[in-house]
Short mmCIF file of C-alpha atoms in Angstrom, two decimals:
data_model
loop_
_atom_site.label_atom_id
_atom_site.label_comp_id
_atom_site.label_asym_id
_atom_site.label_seq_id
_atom_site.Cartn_x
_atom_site.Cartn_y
_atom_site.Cartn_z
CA UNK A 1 0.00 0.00 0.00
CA UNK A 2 0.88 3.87 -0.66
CA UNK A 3 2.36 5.12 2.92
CA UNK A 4 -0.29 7.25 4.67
CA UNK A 5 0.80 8.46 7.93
CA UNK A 6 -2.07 10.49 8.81
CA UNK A 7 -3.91 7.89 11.17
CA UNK A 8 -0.44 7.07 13.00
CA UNK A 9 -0.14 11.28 13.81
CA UNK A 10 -3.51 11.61 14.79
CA UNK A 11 -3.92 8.31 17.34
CA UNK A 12 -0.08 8.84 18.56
CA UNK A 13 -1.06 10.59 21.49
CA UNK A 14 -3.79 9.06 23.07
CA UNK A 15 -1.73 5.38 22.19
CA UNK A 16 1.53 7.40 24.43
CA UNK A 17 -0.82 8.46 26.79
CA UNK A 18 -2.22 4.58 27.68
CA UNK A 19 1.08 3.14 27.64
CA UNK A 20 2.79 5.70 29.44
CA UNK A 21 -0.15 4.96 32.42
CA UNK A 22 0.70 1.17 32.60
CA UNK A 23 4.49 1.10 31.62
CA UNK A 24 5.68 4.67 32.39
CA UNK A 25 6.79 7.39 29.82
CA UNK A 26 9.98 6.44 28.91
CA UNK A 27 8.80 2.69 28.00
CA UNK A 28 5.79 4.83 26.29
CA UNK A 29 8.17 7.27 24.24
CA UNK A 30 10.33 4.36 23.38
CA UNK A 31 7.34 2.55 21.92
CA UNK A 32 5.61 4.96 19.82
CA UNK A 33 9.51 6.02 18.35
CA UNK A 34 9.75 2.46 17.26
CA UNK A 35 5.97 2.46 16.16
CA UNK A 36 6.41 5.30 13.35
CA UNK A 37 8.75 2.85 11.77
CA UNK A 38 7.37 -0.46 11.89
CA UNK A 39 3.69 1.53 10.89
CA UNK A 40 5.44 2.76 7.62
CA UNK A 41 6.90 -0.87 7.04
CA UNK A 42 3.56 -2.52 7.89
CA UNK A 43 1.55 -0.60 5.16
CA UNK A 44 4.26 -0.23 2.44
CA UNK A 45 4.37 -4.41 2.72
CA UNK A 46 0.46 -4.73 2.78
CA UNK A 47 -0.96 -5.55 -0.34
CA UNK A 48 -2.11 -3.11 -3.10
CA UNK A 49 -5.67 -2.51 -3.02
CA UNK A 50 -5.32 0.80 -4.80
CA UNK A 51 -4.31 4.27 -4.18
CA UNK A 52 -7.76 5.66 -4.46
CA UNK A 53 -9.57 2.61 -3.09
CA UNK A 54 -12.55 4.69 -0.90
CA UNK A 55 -11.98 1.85 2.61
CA UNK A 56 -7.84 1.93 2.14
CA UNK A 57 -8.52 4.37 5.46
CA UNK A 58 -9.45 1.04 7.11
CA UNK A 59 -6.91 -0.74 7.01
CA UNK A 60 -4.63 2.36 7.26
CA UNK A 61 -6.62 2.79 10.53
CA UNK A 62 -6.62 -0.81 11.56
CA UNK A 63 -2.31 -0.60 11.11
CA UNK A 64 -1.87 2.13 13.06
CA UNK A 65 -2.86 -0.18 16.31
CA UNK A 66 -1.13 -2.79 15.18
CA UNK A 67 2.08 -0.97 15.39
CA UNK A 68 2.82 -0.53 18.46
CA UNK A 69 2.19 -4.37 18.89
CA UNK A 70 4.31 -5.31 16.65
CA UNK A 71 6.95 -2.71 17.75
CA UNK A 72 6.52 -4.56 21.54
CA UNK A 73 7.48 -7.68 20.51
CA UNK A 74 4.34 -8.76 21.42
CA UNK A 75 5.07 -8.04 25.05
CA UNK A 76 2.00 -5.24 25.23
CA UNK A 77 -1.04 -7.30 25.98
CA UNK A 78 -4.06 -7.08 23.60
CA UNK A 79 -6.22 -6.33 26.39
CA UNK A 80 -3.69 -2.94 26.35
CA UNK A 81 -4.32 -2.67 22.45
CA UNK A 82 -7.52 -2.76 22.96
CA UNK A 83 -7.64 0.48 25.79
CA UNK A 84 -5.31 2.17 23.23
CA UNK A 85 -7.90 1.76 20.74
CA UNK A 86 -11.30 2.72 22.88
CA UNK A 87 -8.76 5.80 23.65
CA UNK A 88 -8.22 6.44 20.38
CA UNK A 89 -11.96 6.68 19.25
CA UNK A 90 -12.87 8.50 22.46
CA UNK A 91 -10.38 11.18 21.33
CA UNK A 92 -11.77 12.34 18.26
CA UNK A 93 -15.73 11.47 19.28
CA UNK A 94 -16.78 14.80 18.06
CA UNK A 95 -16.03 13.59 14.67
CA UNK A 96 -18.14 10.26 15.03
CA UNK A 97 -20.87 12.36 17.43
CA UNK A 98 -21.98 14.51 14.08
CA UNK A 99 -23.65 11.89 12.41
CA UNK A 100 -26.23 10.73 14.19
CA UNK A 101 -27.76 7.24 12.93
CA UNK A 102 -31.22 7.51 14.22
CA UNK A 103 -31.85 10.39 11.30
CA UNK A 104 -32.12 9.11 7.51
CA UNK A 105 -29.40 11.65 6.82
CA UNK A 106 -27.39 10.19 9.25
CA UNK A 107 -27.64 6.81 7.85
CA UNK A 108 -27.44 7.55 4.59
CA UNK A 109 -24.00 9.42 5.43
CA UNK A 110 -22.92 5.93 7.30
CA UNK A 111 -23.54 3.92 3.78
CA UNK A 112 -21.90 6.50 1.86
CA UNK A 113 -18.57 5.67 1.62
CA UNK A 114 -19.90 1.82 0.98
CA UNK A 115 -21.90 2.14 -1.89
CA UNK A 116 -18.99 4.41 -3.27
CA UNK A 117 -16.75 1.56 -2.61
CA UNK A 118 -19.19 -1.20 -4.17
CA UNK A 119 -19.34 1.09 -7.34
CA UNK A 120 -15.63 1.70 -7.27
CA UNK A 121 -14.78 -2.21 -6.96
CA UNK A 122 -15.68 -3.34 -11.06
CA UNK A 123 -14.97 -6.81 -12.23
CA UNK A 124 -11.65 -5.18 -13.60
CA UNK A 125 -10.97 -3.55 -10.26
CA UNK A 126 -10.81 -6.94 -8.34
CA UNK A 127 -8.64 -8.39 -11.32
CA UNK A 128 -6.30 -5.74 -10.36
CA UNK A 129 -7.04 -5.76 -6.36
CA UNK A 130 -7.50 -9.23 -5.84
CA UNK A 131 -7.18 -9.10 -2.01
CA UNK A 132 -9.25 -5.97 -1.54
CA UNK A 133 -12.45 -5.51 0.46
CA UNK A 134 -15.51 -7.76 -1.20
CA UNK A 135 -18.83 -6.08 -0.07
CA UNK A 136 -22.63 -7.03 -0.88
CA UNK A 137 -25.92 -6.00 0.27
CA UNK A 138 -27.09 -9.63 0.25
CA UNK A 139 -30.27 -10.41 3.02
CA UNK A 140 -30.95 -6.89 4.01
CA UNK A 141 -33.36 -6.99 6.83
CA UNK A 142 -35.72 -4.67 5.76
CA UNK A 143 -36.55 -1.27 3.63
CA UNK A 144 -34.65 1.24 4.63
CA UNK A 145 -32.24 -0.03 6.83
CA UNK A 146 -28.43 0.91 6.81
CA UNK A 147 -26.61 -2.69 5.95
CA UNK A 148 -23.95 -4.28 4.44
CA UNK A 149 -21.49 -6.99 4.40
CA UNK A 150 -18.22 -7.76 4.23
CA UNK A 151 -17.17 -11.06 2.61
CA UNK A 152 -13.43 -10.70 2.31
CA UNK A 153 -10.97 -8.25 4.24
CA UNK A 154 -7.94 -7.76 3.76
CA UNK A 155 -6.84 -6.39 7.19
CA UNK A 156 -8.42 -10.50 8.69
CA UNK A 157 -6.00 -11.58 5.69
CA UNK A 158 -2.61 -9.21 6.44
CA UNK A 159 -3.22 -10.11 10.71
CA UNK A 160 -3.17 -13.48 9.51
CA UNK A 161 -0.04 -12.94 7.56
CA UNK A 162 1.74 -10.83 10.63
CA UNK A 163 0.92 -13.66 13.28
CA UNK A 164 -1.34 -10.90 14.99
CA UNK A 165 -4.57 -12.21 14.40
CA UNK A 166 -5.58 -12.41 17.91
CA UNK A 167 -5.85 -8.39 17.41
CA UNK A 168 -8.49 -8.90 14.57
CA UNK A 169 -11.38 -9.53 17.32
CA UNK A 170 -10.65 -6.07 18.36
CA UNK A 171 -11.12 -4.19 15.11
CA UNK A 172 -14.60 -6.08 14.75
CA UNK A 173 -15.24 -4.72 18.12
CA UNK A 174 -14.46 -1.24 17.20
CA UNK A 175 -16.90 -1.17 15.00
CA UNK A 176 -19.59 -1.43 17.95
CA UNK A 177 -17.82 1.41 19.27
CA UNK A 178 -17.98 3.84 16.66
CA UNK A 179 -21.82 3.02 16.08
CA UNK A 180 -22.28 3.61 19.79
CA UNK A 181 -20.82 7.15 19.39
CA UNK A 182 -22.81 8.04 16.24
CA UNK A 183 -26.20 7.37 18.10
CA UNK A 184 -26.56 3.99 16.52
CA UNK A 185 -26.53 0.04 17.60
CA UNK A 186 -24.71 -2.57 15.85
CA UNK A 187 -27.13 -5.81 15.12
CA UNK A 188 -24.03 -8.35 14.37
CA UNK A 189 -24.51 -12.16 14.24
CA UNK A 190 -21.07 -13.30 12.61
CA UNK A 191 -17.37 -11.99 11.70
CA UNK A 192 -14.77 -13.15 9.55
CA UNK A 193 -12.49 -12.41 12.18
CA UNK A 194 -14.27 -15.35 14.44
CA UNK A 195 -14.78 -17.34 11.57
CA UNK A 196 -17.99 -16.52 10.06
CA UNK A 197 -18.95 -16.34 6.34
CA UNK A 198 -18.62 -12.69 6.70
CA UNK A 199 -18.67 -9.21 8.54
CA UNK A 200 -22.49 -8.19 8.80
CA UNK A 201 -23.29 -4.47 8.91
CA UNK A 202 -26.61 -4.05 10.34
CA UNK A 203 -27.65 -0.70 12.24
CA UNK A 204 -29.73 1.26 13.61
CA UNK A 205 -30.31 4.32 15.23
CA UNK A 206 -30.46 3.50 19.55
CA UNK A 207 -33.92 5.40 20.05
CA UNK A 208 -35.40 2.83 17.69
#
C-alpha cells in the first residue's frame, strides 16, 4: 500500500498516553519512536488494493494499532491494544458524534462511503485488487435499513499474515464502538475475524 501516515499522527497521542499509564513514559516514548517505523513498514508491505480505493482508510486505521504491537514484541497485551484503541476513538468522538444514525441523513452518510466503494470495486478492479475488500448487500433486513457486508478483508487476511490475528477480534469490536458514538446500535450475528462467512453491517439508530 501507498504510505499514509495520517492515522499514525492523529492516534499517537492518546496510544503514548495509555502506555505511558501502565508502563511509564519512557517505555511509552520508546514505543511509539519504534511504532512510526514499523507503521510505515507494515503498510508499504500490505498488499495493493489501490491508491484511491474509498476503505484503504481502514486498514490504514486498523495498522496504526497494530504498530505498536508489533513494535513490543508482542510483550503489550491485547487487552492494552484494545484500551489504546477505545482511547483512540474516544479522542476524536466529536467527529463520530456529528452523524447521528437515528436520522435518515445520518444513515445515509454511514452507507456512503460503501456504496462508493461497491461502485468503485468493477470486475476489472478486483482483477487488479485481488485481495481488496468484497462487499454485498445480500439479506438486508428490511426497507430502509443501513446494511452491508463484508465477505473478504484484507486487514483478517494481512493479521493473519503478521501472526497478529488475535488483534483482529478487536477491530470487529471497534466497530460497535464507533456506532455507539454516532447514536446507533450494531445488530451483528457473525465476523470473519471469528470465523464466520462474513462481517455483517446491520444498524440502527439507539432510540429505535
Amino acid at each position: 500500500m501507498k504510505y499514509n501516515g495520517f492515522y499514525f499522527w492523529m492516534f499517537k497521542s492518546p496510544m503514548k498516553k495509555v502506555l505511558a499509564e501502565k508502563y511509564g513514559r519512557e517505555y511509552a516514548a520508546d514505543i511509539m519512536k519504534k511504532s512510526k517505523k514499523v507503521y510505515r513498514e507494515l503498510v508499504e508491505k500490505a498488499d495493493d488494493i489501490g491508491d484511491d480505493n474509498p476503505m484503504a482508510y481502514n486498514e490504514l486505521f486498523a495498522l496504526a494499532f497494530v504498530a505498536p504491537y508489533v513494535a513490543s514484541e508482542k510483550k503489550i497485551p491485547p487487552e492494552t491494544v484494545q484500551e489504546m484503541m477505545r482511547c483512540s476513538l474516544y479522542h476524536i468522538k466529536w467527529y463520530f458524534g456529528r452523524t447521528d444514525l437515528n436520522t435518515d441523513k445520518g444513515k445515509t452518510e454511514n452507507k456512503k462511503s460503501v456504496v462508493k466503494y461497491y461502485k468503485w470495486y468493477t470486475p476489472e478492479k478486483e482483477k487488479q485488487y485481488p485481495t481488496s475488500f468484497k462487499v454485498d448487500f445480500v439479506g438486508q433486513p428490511h426497507e430502509g435499513a443501513c446494511y452491508y457486508r463484508i465477505t473478504r478483508c484484507p486487514i483478517c487476511i494481512y493479521t493473519e499474515k503478521l501472526g497478529v490475528s488475535e488483534l483482529m477480534p478487536l477491530f470487529c469490536e471497534l466497530d460497535e464502538v464507533m456506532i455507539t458514538l454516532q447514536h446507533g446500535v450494531l445488530h451483528r450475528k457473525q465476523t470473519l475475524a471469528n470465523g464466520g462467512e462474513f462481517c455483517d453491517y446491520y444498524i440502527t439508530g439507539n432510540r429505535e
